[in-house]
Amino acid sequence: MLGRVAYENPWVLADVDRVFYGRKNLNYSRREILEAWAEYGQHVFEENPKTAVPNLVKPIINLFMGEKHSAKYRHYLSDPSHFKKHDSCFRDLIYGAIETFGSLNEEAIDKRPTPENDV
């Protein structure tokens, strides 16, 4: 049930290409992943403004599974008022989540899947 793992705890798959296939791990932190997702989601939203925000949030909603304050991160992204607060700008929603969660658990947001020297 790899699909369930990818949704329920995507971070456990952060190093799968290196471990199983010997490929170089780009070693992105969760912050960097969210920054890239903010740009991607903004592009999708601009191309189709009727895109449902929950559809863009779903792949990243459990990125902090098991980390302290992860429920606050999920709540932030799930609360429609936050999207409205950011004038319907998906990028700002994600950066708001980064700022909010980062102030609560900086270690988790900047964690990398492998040690820097292991790539």
mmCIF file of C-alpha atoms in Angstrom:
data_model
loop_
_atom_site.group_PDB
_atom_site.id
_atom_site.type_symbol
_atom_site.label_atom_id
_atom_site.label_comp_id
_atom_site.label_asym_id
_atom_site.label_seq_id
_atom_site.Cartn_x
_atom_site.Cartn_y
_atom_site.Cartn_z
ATOM 1 C CA MET A 1 0.000 0.000 0.000
ATOM 2 C CA LEU A 2 2.617 2.493 -1.072
ATOM 3 C CA GLY A 3 -0.060 5.011 -2.073
ATOM 4 C CA ARG A 4 -1.309 5.218 1.491
ATOM 5 C CA VAL A 5 2.201 5.759 2.812
ATOM 6 C CA ALA A 6 2.788 8.515 0.261
ATOM 7 C CA TYR A 7 -0.338 10.307 1.477
ATOM 8 C CA GLU A 8 -0.201 9.531 5.200
ATOM 9 C CA ASN A 9 3.510 10.151 5.748
ATOM 10 C CA PRO A 10 5.263 11.362 2.586
ATOM 11 C CA TRP A 11 8.480 12.246 4.419
ATOM 12 C CA VAL A 12 9.351 8.554 4.921
ATOM 13 C CA LEU A 13 9.810 8.364 1.143
ATOM 14 C CA ALA A 14 12.164 11.354 0.971
ATOM 15 C CA ASP A 15 15.232 9.151 0.550
ATOM 16 C CA VAL A 16 13.760 6.231 -1.396
ATOM 17 C CA ASP A 17 15.598 6.917 -4.680
ATOM 18 C CA ARG A 18 19.002 6.860 -2.966
ATOM 19 C CA VAL A 19 18.280 3.857 -0.761
ATOM 20 C CA PHE A 20 16.725 1.586 -3.374
ATOM 21 C CA TYR A 21 18.092 2.841 -6.687
ATOM 22 C CA GLY A 22 21.440 4.394 -5.796
ATOM 23 C CA ARG A 23 20.421 7.767 -7.194
ATOM 24 C CA LYS A 24 21.646 11.022 -5.748
ATOM 25 C CA ASN A 25 19.275 12.491 -3.182
ATOM 26 C CA LEU A 26 18.709 16.194 -3.816
ATOM 27 C CA ASN A 27 18.392 16.486 -0.034
ATOM 28 C CA TYR A 28 15.639 19.104 0.036
ATOM 29 C CA SER A 29 14.401 20.248 3.406
ATOM 30 C CA ARG A 30 10.688 20.361 4.066
ATOM 31 C CA ARG A 31 10.864 24.153 3.812
ATOM 32 C CA GLU A 32 12.377 23.889 0.322
ATOM 33 C CA ILE A 33 9.737 21.356 -0.700
ATOM 34 C CA LEU A 34 6.977 23.689 0.476
ATOM 35 C CA GLU A 35 8.540 26.667 -1.302
ATOM 36 C CA ALA A 36 8.601 24.695 -4.558
ATOM 37 C CA TRP A 37 5.027 23.514 -3.948
ATOM 38 C CA ALA A 38 3.932 27.117 -3.365
ATOM 39 C CA GLU A 39 5.185 28.082 -6.815
ATOM 40 C CA TYR A 40 3.677 25.011 -8.448
ATOM 41 C CA GLY A 41 0.312 25.515 -6.743
ATOM 42 C CA GLN A 42 0.252 29.196 -7.625
ATOM 43 C CA HIS A 43 0.847 28.329 -11.274
ATOM 44 C CA VAL A 44 -1.960 25.749 -11.211
ATOM 45 C CA PHE A 45 -4.301 28.201 -9.500
ATOM 46 C CA GLU A 46 -3.517 30.969 -12.009
ATOM 47 C CA GLU A 47 -4.118 28.589 -14.922
ATOM 48 C CA ASN A 48 -7.435 27.449 -13.451
ATOM 49 C CA PRO A 49 -8.797 29.729 -10.695
ATOM 50 C CA LYS A 50 -11.596 27.231 -10.048
ATOM 51 C CA THR A 51 -9.081 24.682 -8.766
ATOM 52 C CA ALA A 52 -10.149 23.564 -5.307
ATOM 53 C CA VAL A 53 -7.544 24.557 -2.720
ATOM 54 C CA PRO A 54 -7.926 21.239 -0.841
ATOM 55 C CA ASN A 55 -6.823 19.431 -4.013
ATOM 56 C CA LEU A 56 -3.579 21.422 -4.020
ATOM 57 C CA VAL A 57 -3.057 21.021 -0.275
ATOM 58 C CA LYS A 58 -3.758 17.286 -0.056
ATOM 59 C CA PRO A 59 -0.304 16.092 -1.243
ATOM 60 C CA ILE A 60 1.476 18.153 1.442
ATOM 61 C CA ILE A 61 -1.024 18.019 4.308
ATOM 62 C CA ASN A 62 0.849 15.244 6.158
ATOM 63 C CA LEU A 63 4.397 16.390 5.393
ATOM 64 C CA PHE A 64 5.061 16.828 9.116
ATOM 65 C CA MET A 65 3.439 13.589 10.305
ATOM 66 C CA GLY A 66 4.814 12.655 13.709
ATOM 67 C CA GLU A 67 6.493 16.006 14.320
ATOM 68 C CA LYS A 68 5.632 18.271 17.222
ATOM 69 C CA HIS A 69 2.858 20.767 16.312
ATOM 70 C CA SER A 70 2.024 18.986 13.052
ATOM 71 C CA ALA A 71 -1.698 19.342 13.858
ATOM 72 C CA LYS A 72 -1.317 23.141 13.810
ATOM 73 C CA TYR A 73 0.282 22.925 10.356
ATOM 74 C CA ARG A 74 -2.561 20.739 9.057
ATOM 75 C CA HIS A 75 -5.170 23.008 10.626
ATOM 76 C CA TYR A 76 -3.583 26.093 9.047
ATOM 77 C CA LEU A 77 -3.732 24.587 5.557
ATOM 78 C CA SER A 78 -7.225 23.166 6.060
ATOM 79 C CA ASP A 79 -8.837 26.365 7.328
ATOM 80 C CA PRO A 80 -10.537 28.197 4.414
ATOM 81 C CA SER A 81 -10.214 31.525 6.237
ATOM 82 C CA HIS A 82 -6.429 31.415 5.790
ATOM 83 C CA PHE A 83 -6.773 31.203 2.020
ATOM 84 C CA LYS A 84 -9.189 34.126 2.049
ATOM 85 C CA LYS A 85 -6.861 36.054 4.372
ATOM 86 C CA HIS A 86 -4.135 35.799 1.743
ATOM 87 C CA ASP A 87 -6.415 37.266 -0.934
ATOM 88 C CA SER A 88 -6.831 33.879 -2.590
ATOM 89 C CA CYS A 89 -3.095 33.638 -3.325
ATOM 90 C CA PHE A 90 -1.984 30.003 -2.984
ATOM 91 C CA ARG A 91 1.682 30.974 -2.713
ATOM 92 C CA ASP A 92 0.927 33.230 0.258
ATOM 93 C CA LEU A 93 -1.100 30.479 1.915
ATOM 94 C CA ILE A 94 1.876 28.110 1.789
ATOM 95 C CA TYR A 95 4.344 30.750 2.940
ATOM 96 C CA GLY A 96 1.960 31.524 5.803
ATOM 97 C CA ALA A 97 2.033 27.859 6.768
ATOM 98 C CA ILE A 98 5.838 27.845 6.557
ATOM 99 C CA GLU A 99 6.048 30.899 8.802
ATOM 100 C CA THR A 100 3.500 29.597 11.300
ATOM 101 C CA PHE A 101 4.889 26.073 11.567
ATOM 102 C CA GLY A 102 8.500 27.230 11.342
ATOM 103 C CA SER A 103 8.058 29.405 14.415
ATOM 104 C CA LEU A 104 6.737 26.365 16.307
ATOM 105 C CA ASN A 105 9.157 23.700 15.084
ATOM 106 C CA GLU A 106 12.110 25.123 13.184
ATOM 107 C CA GLU A 107 14.053 21.875 13.451
ATOM 108 C CA ALA A 108 11.366 19.865 11.638
ATOM 109 C CA ILE A 109 10.843 22.388 8.846
ATOM 110 C CA ASP A 110 14.554 22.572 8.051
ATOM 111 C CA LYS A 111 15.243 18.841 8.484
ATOM 112 C CA ARG A 112 16.816 17.075 5.541
ATOM 113 C CA PRO A 113 16.235 13.415 4.659
ATOM 114 C CA THR A 114 19.914 12.469 4.788
ATOM 115 C CA PRO A 115 23.047 13.972 6.263
ATOM 116 C CA GLU A 116 24.577 16.535 3.917
ATOM 117 C CA ASN A 117 27.686 14.406 3.418
ATOM 118 C CA ASP A 118 25.668 11.257 2.595
ATOM 119 C CA VAL A 119 24.464 12.382 -0.845
#
